[in-house]
Structure formats: C-alpha cells, structure tokens
Amino acid sequence: MSLRTTTEYIEDVSPGSGALPPRAWYASSDAESFSLNGDWRFRLSDTADAEDDSFAAPGYDAGDWAEVPVPGHWVLQGHGSPVYTNHLYPFPVDPPRVPTENPTGDHLRVFDLPGDWPADGDAVLRFDGVESCARVWLNGTELGEFKGSRLPHEFAVGQLLRPAGNVLAVRVHQWSAGSYLEDQDQWWLPGIFRDVTVLHRPAGSVLDFFVHASYDHTTGEGTLRVDSDVDGRVSVPDLGIDIATGEPVTVPVEPWSAETPRLYDGVLATRGERVPLRVGFRTVALSDGLIKVNGRPVLFKGVNRHEWHPERGRALDLATMREDVLLMKRHNINAVRTSHYPPHPAFLGLCDELGLWVIDECDLETHGFTEQGWRDNPVDDDRWTPALLDRAARMVERDKNHPSVVIWSLGNEAGTGRGLTAMAEWIHGRDPSRPVHYEGDPDCRDTDVYSRMYAGHAEVERIGRGLDGGPHRRRRLPLVLCEYGHAMGNGPGGLADYQKLFDTHDRLQGGFVWEWIDHGIAHPGLGYAYGGDFGEELHDGNFVCDGLLFPDRRPSPGLTEYKKVIEPVGITGDGTDGTVRVTNKHDFADLSALAFSWSYEVEGEAVDSGTLPVPALAPGASADVKLPAPPPAAPAGEAHWTVRAVLAAGTPWAPKGHLVAWGQLPAAERRTPYTAATARPVSGDGVIRLGPGVFDARTGALRAIGDIAVRDLRLDVWRATTDNDDGAPWQPDLRYGLLWRRLGLHRMRHRLDAVEAGEDALTVRTRVAPAARDTGLSTVYRWTSDGDRLRLTVGTVPEGDWTVPLPRLGIRFGLSAVDRVEWYGGGPGEAYPDTRTAAVVGRWRSTVEDLQTPYVRPQENGARIDVRWALLGGLRVEGDPAFLLTARRWTTEQLDAATHRSDLVPGETVWVNLDHGQHGIGSQSCGPGPLPRYHLPAEPAEFSFVFSAAAAPTAG
C-alpha cells in the first residue's frame, strides 16, 4: 500500500465514502456475528497529518502503542482531555475548515475469525458510533471514511477477511466538517464509543426491511405488512400469521402503547437468514389538531436524554441503558426525546419492551452559528444538504421498526434553511406514518408539531387557549414543550404549575424536562468535574450538569418532584367530608393494575390503616370513594389521611408494591404552640437569664438553652445562590442571584440598637443592612418564657426602596454535638415553595450528612418544608407558623464559595436555619424564573419559634 497522509476528506462536507446504504438495525439473527469490542492498540497524534497510513498494513509493529478499551473515548482513558461547551464551537468558525491542531487517534485491532465462521457468503463490518470522523482499513485495503458520529456505518468486507490475523485499522479525528453539525451541548469526546461488529451475510440474507404494524381503534384489528429488500416470509405465531413479505394481513390484536407495551414475537425468514421481530401494533396520527395514538390523544410526560456515564462518557452498556429506562418508568415518565441524536439502538429496544414514547432526534445541531446571526449556517447551504439527508436517512432506516418511536425530529437548534426542508420532505416521503418535529421551525412549515423551548407559564397558557396568533397552519397544531423545566442544580421549580396547564388545555400535549442526567465526569480530587476543570480555554462551566439524576444515577429531588407532579392517578379531597376523589390520568390503561390503601396519621404517626376499594376506572374517569370513619381511639392532634396507589403485582419495570401515586388530605388542624410569658428576665454575672435561656447582658445574644450551647443566633436573609438564582447570561435583568449580590445581601451587617429587659420579656432591637446601601431591615427579637420553654418572636420591617425579593427570611444559629435530626413536617427530601409537591407531611429522621443534597456545584439545598417541630440533638424547636429547616456542617458563606463538593469540609458546628420563607427556585438557569407567587417580598413579617430541651433523636 502507498504511504499517504491525505487529509482532504476531513474537511469534505460530504458524509463520506465507501459505506453501504443505511438499513434497519436488529440485535440478532441466526446468521453468525462477533464483536470486536475490547482492548485495541492506540496511538494519539496532535494533528491529522502527523503520521502516514502505514500503520494500517498487516505486519505493522504497534507493540509500543498504548491500549484503550473500545467502545470508549480516548480523552477519558488518559489520552488528552475532554472539552465542554454549550453551543460555542471550541474552534474557529470557518466552515468546513477545522484547526491544524486536530487530535487524531489511530486504533488497531488484530483478530481471528471464529473457528465455525462460514466459508461462504459475504460479511459486513459495522460501526455503531465514532466521533467525529473515521477512516477505515481492513488488511491494508482502505474501506472508506465517514462522518455522523452517532449513526451506524457498514462496510462490505467479505472478500477481505482471512481466517486469522485480520488487521482492522481505524483513524479517528476529533475535528472534521461533521463537527459543525454536532454542536450539541455536551462534552466533545472523540473515539470509537459504540460497538464494532462483524456480521456474516449468507447468500439470500436479509438486507433492509420495514415493519408496518398499524392499529384500527374502531375495530380492534391490526394490519401487518413487512416490506423487505429480499423476498421471504413473516410469521407471528401468537396471531396465527404466516405471510409473504409485502403481503398485508389484518387480525384482532392488543395494541402497543407506552402504558401497555404489548409486543408480538415474530420472525422474518429469507432464504439465508432468520431475523427475530418484535411487533407492536399502533397508529400515530395528527387528528383534530392533536397527536393521537390508536385514536386517543397522548400527554407526554417526558425527559430529554443525553447518553452519559460518569466514567465512560457516551459509551454505554446495556445494563446502564436498562437502568435508565427502569428509572424513568418508576418515576412515572412516559416519554423520552433522544437529545440531540439517535441513541444506541439497544435503548430503543428497551423502550419498545418496557413502554416509552420516543421522539427520535437526528444527529444535527449547528447552534454555534447563532453567534454570527446564523451566517454560513450549513443547513441553509446546499453543499451540506447531502450530509443532512444522509443523517436523516441513517436515523430513519435504522430505527423505523421500533413501535416506541412515534415522532421523528430533524435535530436541534440549527436555525432554519433549505437543508432542513429537504430532510423533512424526505422523511415525510419515506415514513408518512409518523409526524415530524423540529423546534426551530416557528412557522411549522416543515413540521407537524408546534414545539417550544422554555416558554413561560403565561405564554404556554395563551397557546393552550389558542391566543398565540402566528401562521394559520401553526394555530391548528398541538404544542409540545420539547424542553422545559431546566433541571440544573437545585430545581427545577414550577413543574406542578406547568402540569396544571397541560391538564387543563387539550392543545398542550405535555413536554420534556431538560434533562435526564448530570454530565459530571468522575474525578478523584473534585468528586465530579465539569467544564473548565480540564484546562479548557473556552467552556461553559457546570451548565453540563443539568439533569434529574446525579452523575452516579441517584435520583435528585427534582426527579422525586417530577414523579409526583406527573403521577398517573389523581388523589384529591379535603379529608373532612369522608370521601376522596380518585382520577385516572392514564391515556390508555385502566386502574386494574393498582392497589389502593389508606392510612390515618396523627402528628405524623400512623394510627390505623387499611385497603381502599377503588373501581378500575377507565382513562380520564373519576370516582368519589368513601373513606372509613376516623379511628375512635386516635389521639388528639393534627391528622391526615394518606391514600396510596401501588402496583398490585410485579411488572417488568417494578416490583409488587411499588408506589405509583399518593395523596394526602387534612383530617384535623394543627394546634399552634403556645407559651405563657410567666418567667421574668434576671440579670447577673454579665448575663440575663430567662427561663432556660442564657443571654449576653450587653448584646442580648443567646448563649445557651439549658445545657445546650447556642452561638451567633441572628436574622439571616442570604442563601448560597442556586444555578437558577444565578440565571442565564442572556437574561441579565432577571438574574436574582446577581441582583442580590449587587444589593449586598450576601454581606449583611447587624447593628445593635437596644437590649431591653422588661417585666416578662427580653427585647433586642437591631437593624440588618448591607454596606453602601440605605436599604435594610429593622429587626426586633422578643424573648419570653414559661419557665421551661423559650419563645422567640421575630419582627422585621423593611426600610428603604427594596426592588428585589429576599432570598430567605429567618434565623440562623450554630449548635454543637448534633448528629441526627428528627422533624414533623414535609419530607423526606428537600422542598422549596415551588418544588414542594412531593413533600409528604410525616415524622422523619435523618443524619445531618443525609440532609444535604449533593449537587455537583454546591449551592442552597436540603431545606425541609412545612416543619411543625424539629429535634436537633437535645434541642426541640416548634414553629409558629411552620418553617423551613436546614442544618449543615458548614456555613452558608462556605457553601456559597464552594465550586465542587470537595471544597466542603465539615466543621464542629452544625449551622441551623429556621426560615419563615424562601424565594422560589424556578428554572432560570435556562428557562423562566419562579412565578411571582413564589417570590419572597421584602415586607413586614412576624414569626415565632419555641425552644426547649428534649431527648435527642435516635436512629431510625
């Protein structure tokens, strides 16, 4: 072979050369195949032309090369570093040119054919994903090159294979013309990151085939037709089907839906191969201005899913993919948008099997061109259209036989242009059975769905009511929020308010929370790394950590909240009239798979419980169900009915007893804590004693409650800003975190004005205000006691012109020797004013450590809402009204300064916040801020706490 360093193909706008036409992907058949996954020899070069292609020749000595596992990304395997940008290209924008500094990885794999490999027929070499451009040789013969990182490419190799000593050489370039089409808000991670497989192709084997399996909801019949490039027969034993390819047959069937994912096993048999089929009968149609499946409108309760693993990047195994689908199903999620590329094909098989609606998105985003007003955008440049059409075809042909795929998406944030129109026309022509989606088509010229990102609640309501205007075609289409509820850090807030709109207006067919998982990279020193932690000169920080799962796939409080918000059973009522209203919010399934129970709880403790007979309500139906009489021997106190719906039997995605939905109804009101002001302040030895309280006589500062030392109790208005507080750079006037800092709320000063020991109270008057400003809070602490308990009443009055809401309003103090916390109120996890739907009123216990929520970038977290009382070590606190509780082993200031979890070093003091209120969370890291009703205005306020000594909480 010649020794060449040709690199022109890297900057060629074409999709590549040498690859076979795209076709349907299937996991297995009776034809032989074997995987080339495993350890490969690897050499990294700084530029694309640093080495010639002699390494591809048989006999080349690569003994001194490194080894890397395939699938994998070399930058996660000790060779170079990852780069994260949201939309900015990390190289000069000069399409289709790329930098000379172009990390290039040469991969070598020497392999033998299995001993039983057939001697006849052909063979295909398949790559399921390589980023971003690959050139391939087998046994010294160049097969071709390709782009389209997250799409399959196959090469005919039958004449080149040898029984032993085959040399597969793959040169992978990080940057190529294809990189301009893959600017997808993720880590740039070069490598062979999906499977590499050799497949035997017997004479007469299956090529491409298309399973058409429609369902007529009026007759209950399904029609099956399998079109195949090679003639054969199709059999589905459970339906008694045995027909020729291309021949339709109509039979009674059970339809497929995300709620009832009925699949029929079948076989496509040609002269040379038998391919298993999993057939799901369903029909997707745009009817009456709505997306309907099997004749019924669907409500998407979805997530956007990037592929991610904190150690392997986008190189996912089947177990990880299954874990994702199981977590989605167990959290009531019914849909996934494959942002912003087709996933590993096995993932779609899991969606078929377990039941998820899928928007399958093409491997296309050119977001970085927005920086130059979309000038030179490839999707509006005819030279790039063949590459765009190739990407569309490789997605559709690969995934067309999955019943879970109900919508095709052209891509994401690629502007507008003739190339997108060409893609839409091709997809509509190839597969008219599915609608086409693309958010960047505001006039819906090429698409069948009106799609928006991060529209605020008011705008979504206007659209739902048909008051949005716009082109006539768009006004006749349903709205789907392809992205909303930005789940970055603490949040997202406002999900319940969106869901109420979806439930109210038929035109609103739901949405997809951004996104599924934090893309933190496991790092021995930082915990999880994000943008900038690898020395990138251009990066977008922790914007890559915006998921409902932490990088290790532990659910965040945001996912717990979302599960509750989208639960498929409504359980409502006021609990005092003896009934509970149960509503079936499924689109297709009745309630026969669920078992209902009730529990009667007083002060958070269950007094009695039992089963609740609920009819198997049809989708959309409601029933008022009678509750039993309250237990006659129930103790006095605040009481609730809690009604739960669980799986009556195990399913493929969750065991029997899995909690699907719950509702909590008040039964008896809370008694507010009362403390008679009977004790008198007594001065002496530099202190003032009032009941169990000990105060500094000069400053009025609380020093102890009985034997419990207390330090630095004072008003607190600051919280370590969340990602949503800090907001998105393109919304400068609404970034509350920046406005709070500008006002100086993170550096408040406390002026002592008076200490007044009266007949029955100790009053401390202060003013709390930031330097350089005339705004402040006149604050009065009034202490009273009945001899055993100590009551603090805090009154605040704002002074000056407050133009922003407060972050928080409450008191903060330090305690020692606190390890465990018990409380009666909302739990078990954190909650804030607009993220509180999942908070269950009960009695909860936790360690101080477990109260913390481990966001990748530390920020305000861990508040428990609606707390009536709490035990902190030996200190009992009751609130009037209920309060938010936070306890941590570092100060708010230390939390605010931390950039990674490793920055948080526990101290000896536990810092406790008892908050009268906190500002809402919202999702302004990319979307709207908290609704006005969740703001914490600077206005006069009064709130009280009662302190007393008590036995410390125990484990449990």
PDB file of C-alpha atoms in Angstrom, residues 133 155 233 254 257 261 314 661 685 776:
ATOM      1  CA  CYS A 133     -14.669  11.325  11.524  1.00  0.00           C
ATOM      2  CA  PHE A 155     -18.784  -1.756   5.016  1.00  0.00           C
ATOM      3  CA  ARG A 233     -41.926 -14.920   4.818  1.00  0.00           C
ATOM      4  CA  GLU A 254     -53.837  -5.995  21.502  1.00  0.00           C
ATOM      5  CA  SER A 257     -48.769   1.892  23.849  1.00  0.00           C
ATOM      6  CA  PRO A 261     -46.400  -2.161  25.605  1.00  0.00           C
ATOM      7  CA  ARG A 314     -21.317   8.126  25.901  1.00  0.00           C
ATOM      8  CA  ALA A 661     -49.193   7.792  43.256  1.00  0.00           C
ATOM      9  CA  ASP A 685     -22.727  37.985  86.255  1.00  0.00           C
ATOM     10  CA  GLY A 776     -32.257  47.485  55.479  1.00  0.00           C
TER      11      GLY A 776
END
